[in-house]
Each structure stands twice: as structure tokens, then as C-alpha cells.
Amino acid sequence: MDVEQKREQSLETNEESLRELWDNVKHTNIRIIGVPEGEEREKGTEKILEELIAENFPNMGKEPLTQIWEVQQVPYKINPRRNTPGHILIKLTKMKDKEKILKAAKEKEQITYKGTPIKLSADFSAETLQARREWHDTLK
């Protein structure tokens, strides 16, 4: 193996380690996609999650979730001509709460917020999402 091949292999290993590290950091995150712009400013993002759970998973609302560690709106390009839905990132303190919410969302299929369809997904690094897309395309 020459120097260039070793360097390339080392780079691939480092990129894989970085991707795994990012996914580990994000392992309790849920991404909410499609909340109308401005809602989070009016109510606050934590209130949106509470309303979302009450509207879509009434049985889950009776079981208290553990603490929400952090909530933030993800920046993206805004088109001034249309009301672009935003992404909200919720970092929960426990993995089991994330799994419980995502499992309930998958079972319900159509999730709404005030009648507007939205998506809930696990938050992964861009590299992991790309790798999953490639595997999904391969398995079709």
C-alpha cells in the first residue's frame, strides 16, 4: 500500500468516526418538519411539541415526558414570497421518549399540527441520511 492509499484510507476512517460521533450527539433529537412559519415565535417551540402530542397522541399526553433538554429552530433559506414551513429540532433527555414519539408517529402515519400535515423524524448527520437514501434505493 502506498502513501496515497494509506492517506485515503485514513481519511475515510476519520470521516466515518466523525459521522458516528455526530449521530451519537444527535441520538435523542427529533426533527419536526412543516410547522407553519411564525408559529414558534408566537407560542414558543416547547408549546408546539406539547400541542402536537396532545393533538396526535392523546394517550401519550397522559404519560409525562421527561424533560426537554433543548429546542431550536433550524435555519434555512426563506422564500419571502411564500410561507415556508420550518424545521424545529427537539433534544430530549431520554432516548426512550424519542423512540416512543417516533413509534406513535409511524403507527398513526398522518401527523398534523392544527390541521396542517407535518413530519416527525429522527435527526441524523447529513452523511448518515445520504447513506440511508443510497441503501433504500439499492433495496428497491
PDB file of C-alpha atoms in Angstrom:
ATOM      1  CA  MET A   1       0.000   0.000   0.000  1.00  0.00           C
ATOM      2  CA  ASP A   2       1.495   3.305  -0.993  1.00  0.00           C
ATOM      3  CA  VAL A   3       1.324   6.576   0.924  1.00  0.00           C
ATOM      4  CA  GLU A   4      -1.616   7.918  -1.086  1.00  0.00           C
ATOM      5  CA  GLN A   5      -3.738   4.818  -0.417  1.00  0.00           C
ATOM      6  CA  LYS A   6      -2.931   4.966   3.303  1.00  0.00           C
ATOM      7  CA  ARG A   7      -3.877   8.632   3.396  1.00  0.00           C
ATOM      8  CA  GLU A   8      -7.152   7.914   1.576  1.00  0.00           C
ATOM      9  CA  GLN A   9      -7.976   5.041   3.936  1.00  0.00           C
ATOM     10  CA  SER A  10      -7.167   7.189   6.957  1.00  0.00           C
ATOM     11  CA  LEU A  11      -9.410   9.965   5.631  1.00  0.00           C
ATOM     12  CA  GLU A  12     -12.308   7.525   5.139  1.00  0.00           C
ATOM     13  CA  THR A  13     -11.841   6.158   8.657  1.00  0.00           C
ATOM     14  CA  ASN A  14     -11.812   9.670  10.125  1.00  0.00           C
ATOM     15  CA  GLU A  15     -14.946  10.658   8.194  1.00  0.00           C
ATOM     16  CA  GLU A  16     -16.736   7.528   9.423  1.00  0.00           C
ATOM     17  CA  SER A  17     -15.698   8.259  13.019  1.00  0.00           C
ATOM     18  CA  LEU A  18     -16.906  11.851  12.716  1.00  0.00           C
ATOM     19  CA  ARG A  19     -20.255  10.689  11.301  1.00  0.00           C
ATOM     20  CA  GLU A  20     -20.693   8.212  14.169  1.00  0.00           C
ATOM     21  CA  LEU A  21     -19.810  10.919  16.684  1.00  0.00           C
ATOM     22  CA  TRP A  22     -22.397  13.318  15.200  1.00  0.00           C
ATOM     23  CA  ASP A  23     -25.057  10.602  15.205  1.00  0.00           C
ATOM     24  CA  ASN A  24     -24.240   9.854  18.842  1.00  0.00           C
ATOM     25  CA  VAL A  25     -24.625  13.528  19.751  1.00  0.00           C
ATOM     26  CA  LYS A  26     -27.971  13.635  17.922  1.00  0.00           C
ATOM     27  CA  HIS A  27     -29.325  10.303  19.191  1.00  0.00           C
ATOM     28  CA  THR A  28     -32.066  11.893  21.340  1.00  0.00           C
ATOM     29  CA  ASN A  29     -33.111  14.518  18.777  1.00  0.00           C
ATOM     30  CA  ILE A  30     -36.431  14.681  16.948  1.00  0.00           C
ATOM     31  CA  ARG A  31     -36.877  16.893  13.912  1.00  0.00           C
ATOM     32  CA  ILE A  32     -40.333  18.393  13.325  1.00  0.00           C
ATOM     33  CA  ILE A  33     -40.774  19.404   9.688  1.00  0.00           C
ATOM     34  CA  GLY A  34     -43.595  21.528   8.310  1.00  0.00           C
ATOM     35  CA  VAL A  35     -44.709  23.738  11.198  1.00  0.00           C
ATOM     36  CA  PRO A  36     -46.008  26.974   9.643  1.00  0.00           C
ATOM     37  CA  GLU A  37     -43.546  29.846   9.850  1.00  0.00           C
ATOM     38  CA  GLY A  38     -44.203  32.173  12.747  1.00  0.00           C
ATOM     39  CA  GLU A  39     -45.921  29.611  14.994  1.00  0.00           C
ATOM     40  CA  GLU A  40     -42.781  29.073  17.042  1.00  0.00           C
ATOM     41  CA  ARG A  41     -42.388  32.812  17.580  1.00  0.00           C
ATOM     42  CA  GLU A  42     -45.968  33.170  18.809  1.00  0.00           C
ATOM     43  CA  LYS A  43     -46.084  30.206  21.170  1.00  0.00           C
ATOM     44  CA  GLY A  44     -42.562  29.002  21.712  1.00  0.00           C
ATOM     45  CA  THR A  45     -41.249  25.733  20.370  1.00  0.00           C
ATOM     46  CA  GLU A  46     -41.809  23.724  23.571  1.00  0.00           C
ATOM     47  CA  LYS A  47     -45.509  24.615  23.483  1.00  0.00           C
ATOM     48  CA  ILE A  48     -45.700  23.435  19.860  1.00  0.00           C
ATOM     49  CA  LEU A  49     -44.395  19.990  20.867  1.00  0.00           C
ATOM     50  CA  GLU A  50     -46.929  19.788  23.707  1.00  0.00           C
ATOM     51  CA  GLU A  51     -49.797  20.736  21.355  1.00  0.00           C
ATOM     52  CA  LEU A  52     -48.542  18.320  18.708  1.00  0.00           C
ATOM     53  CA  ILE A  53     -48.537  15.425  21.176  1.00  0.00           C
ATOM     54  CA  ALA A  54     -51.967  16.385  22.557  1.00  0.00           C
ATOM     55  CA  GLU A  55     -53.469  16.630  19.039  1.00  0.00           C
ATOM     56  CA  ASN A  56     -51.979  13.454  17.567  1.00  0.00           C
ATOM     57  CA  PHE A  57     -51.255  11.165  20.507  1.00  0.00           C
ATOM     58  CA  PRO A  58     -53.857  11.849  23.216  1.00  0.00           C
ATOM     59  CA  ASN A  59     -52.905   8.719  25.181  1.00  0.00           C
ATOM     60  CA  MET A  60     -49.262   9.787  25.280  1.00  0.00           C
ATOM     61  CA  GLY A  61     -50.211  13.177  26.722  1.00  0.00           C
ATOM     62  CA  LYS A  62     -51.317  11.431  29.920  1.00  0.00           C
ATOM     63  CA  GLU A  63     -47.855   9.964  30.406  1.00  0.00           C
ATOM     64  CA  PRO A  64     -45.446  12.757  31.296  1.00  0.00           C
ATOM     65  CA  LEU A  65     -42.432  13.053  29.032  1.00  0.00           C
ATOM     66  CA  THR A  66     -39.098  13.571  30.633  1.00  0.00           C
ATOM     67  CA  GLN A  67     -37.557  16.966  30.339  1.00  0.00           C
ATOM     68  CA  ILE A  68     -36.884  18.592  27.034  1.00  0.00           C
ATOM     69  CA  TRP A  69     -33.190  19.409  27.022  1.00  0.00           C
ATOM     70  CA  GLU A  70     -33.158  21.995  24.259  1.00  0.00           C
ATOM     71  CA  VAL A  71     -35.392  23.293  21.470  1.00  0.00           C
ATOM     72  CA  GLN A  72     -34.231  25.282  18.472  1.00  0.00           C
ATOM     73  CA  GLN A  73     -35.399  26.377  15.084  1.00  0.00           C
ATOM     74  CA  VAL A  74     -33.148  25.138  12.310  1.00  0.00           C
ATOM     75  CA  PRO A  75     -32.038  27.903   9.927  1.00  0.00           C
ATOM     76  CA  TYR A  76     -32.791  27.511   6.235  1.00  0.00           C
ATOM     77  CA  LYS A  77     -33.342  29.674   3.189  1.00  0.00           C
ATOM     78  CA  ILE A  78     -36.565  31.629   3.488  1.00  0.00           C
ATOM     79  CA  ASN A  79     -38.581  32.452   0.414  1.00  0.00           C
ATOM     80  CA  PRO A  80     -40.276  35.828   1.076  1.00  0.00           C
ATOM     81  CA  ARG A  81     -42.990  35.034  -1.497  1.00  0.00           C
ATOM     82  CA  ARG A  82     -44.387  32.049   0.367  1.00  0.00           C
ATOM     83  CA  ASN A  83     -44.933  30.903   3.913  1.00  0.00           C
ATOM     84  CA  THR A  84     -42.129  28.336   4.101  1.00  0.00           C
ATOM     85  CA  PRO A  85     -42.598  25.692   6.797  1.00  0.00           C
ATOM     86  CA  GLY A  86     -39.747  25.485   9.261  1.00  0.00           C
ATOM     87  CA  HIS A  87     -37.779  22.721  10.920  1.00  0.00           C
ATOM     88  CA  ILE A  88     -37.768  22.537  14.687  1.00  0.00           C
ATOM     89  CA  LEU A  89     -35.169  20.449  16.470  1.00  0.00           C
ATOM     90  CA  ILE A  90     -36.132  18.988  19.851  1.00  0.00           C
ATOM     91  CA  LYS A  91     -33.441  17.462  22.053  1.00  0.00           C
ATOM     92  CA  LEU A  92     -35.000  15.187  24.659  1.00  0.00           C
ATOM     93  CA  THR A  93     -33.189  13.980  27.754  1.00  0.00           C
ATOM     94  CA  LYS A  94     -34.068  10.306  27.235  1.00  0.00           C
ATOM     95  CA  MET A  95     -33.815   8.083  24.183  1.00  0.00           C
ATOM     96  CA  LYS A  96     -36.933   6.126  25.194  1.00  0.00           C
ATOM     97  CA  ASP A  97     -39.075   9.276  24.890  1.00  0.00           C
ATOM     98  CA  LYS A  98     -37.789   9.858  21.378  1.00  0.00           C
ATOM     99  CA  GLU A  99     -38.495   6.245  20.438  1.00  0.00           C
ATOM    100  CA  LYS A 100     -41.974   6.413  21.975  1.00  0.00           C
ATOM    101  CA  ILE A 101     -42.880   9.545  19.989  1.00  0.00           C
ATOM    102  CA  LEU A 102     -41.446   8.257  16.693  1.00  0.00           C
ATOM    103  CA  LYS A 103     -43.135   4.866  17.106  1.00  0.00           C
ATOM    104  CA  ALA A 104     -46.507   6.519  17.741  1.00  0.00           C
ATOM    105  CA  ALA A 105     -45.946   8.793  14.711  1.00  0.00           C
ATOM    106  CA  LYS A 106     -45.156   5.821  12.483  1.00  0.00           C
ATOM    107  CA  GLU A 107     -48.262   3.959  13.644  1.00  0.00           C
ATOM    108  CA  LYS A 108     -50.504   6.980  13.037  1.00  0.00           C
ATOM    109  CA  GLU A 109     -48.999   7.647   9.578  1.00  0.00           C
ATOM    110  CA  GLN A 110     -50.528  11.156   9.130  1.00  0.00           C
ATOM    111  CA  ILE A 111     -49.376  13.665  11.748  1.00  0.00           C
ATOM    112  CA  THR A 112     -50.923  17.140  11.812  1.00  0.00           C
ATOM    113  CA  TYR A 113     -50.407  20.400  13.639  1.00  0.00           C
ATOM    114  CA  LYS A 114     -53.606  22.469  13.653  1.00  0.00           C
ATOM    115  CA  GLY A 115     -54.771  20.564  10.580  1.00  0.00           C
ATOM    116  CA  THR A 116     -51.515  21.077   8.655  1.00  0.00           C
ATOM    117  CA  PRO A 117     -49.679  17.845   7.776  1.00  0.00           C
ATOM    118  CA  ILE A 118     -46.186  17.682   9.255  1.00  0.00           C
ATOM    119  CA  LYS A 119     -43.422  15.098   9.602  1.00  0.00           C
ATOM    120  CA  LEU A 120     -41.528  13.846  12.618  1.00  0.00           C
ATOM    121  CA  SER A 121     -38.170  12.207  12.070  1.00  0.00           C
ATOM    122  CA  ALA A 122     -35.040  11.193  13.876  1.00  0.00           C
ATOM    123  CA  ASP A 123     -32.222  13.684  13.493  1.00  0.00           C
ATOM    124  CA  PHE A 124     -29.113  12.226  11.841  1.00  0.00           C
ATOM    125  CA  SER A 125     -25.983  13.669  10.283  1.00  0.00           C
ATOM    126  CA  ALA A 126     -26.173  14.520   6.576  1.00  0.00           C
ATOM    127  CA  GLU A 127     -23.772  11.679   5.790  1.00  0.00           C
ATOM    128  CA  THR A 128     -25.953   9.104   7.555  1.00  0.00           C
ATOM    129  CA  LEU A 129     -29.065  10.370   5.778  1.00  0.00           C
ATOM    130  CA  GLN A 130     -27.280  10.112   2.433  1.00  0.00           C
ATOM    131  CA  ALA A 131     -26.083   6.573   3.208  1.00  0.00           C
ATOM    132  CA  ARG A 132     -29.633   5.565   4.183  1.00  0.00           C
ATOM    133  CA  ARG A 133     -31.010   7.003   0.935  1.00  0.00           C
ATOM    134  CA  GLU A 134     -28.446   5.032  -1.057  1.00  0.00           C
ATOM    135  CA  TRP A 135     -29.327   1.818   0.782  1.00  0.00           C
ATOM    136  CA  HIS A 136     -33.024   2.489   0.311  1.00  0.00           C
ATOM    137  CA  ASP A 137     -32.501   2.982  -3.442  1.00  0.00           C
ATOM    138  CA  THR A 138     -30.382  -0.185  -3.617  1.00  0.00           C
ATOM    139  CA  LEU A 139     -33.012  -2.284  -1.844  1.00  0.00           C
ATOM    140  CA  LYS A 140     -35.865  -1.137  -4.111  1.00  0.00           C
TER     141      LYS A 140
END
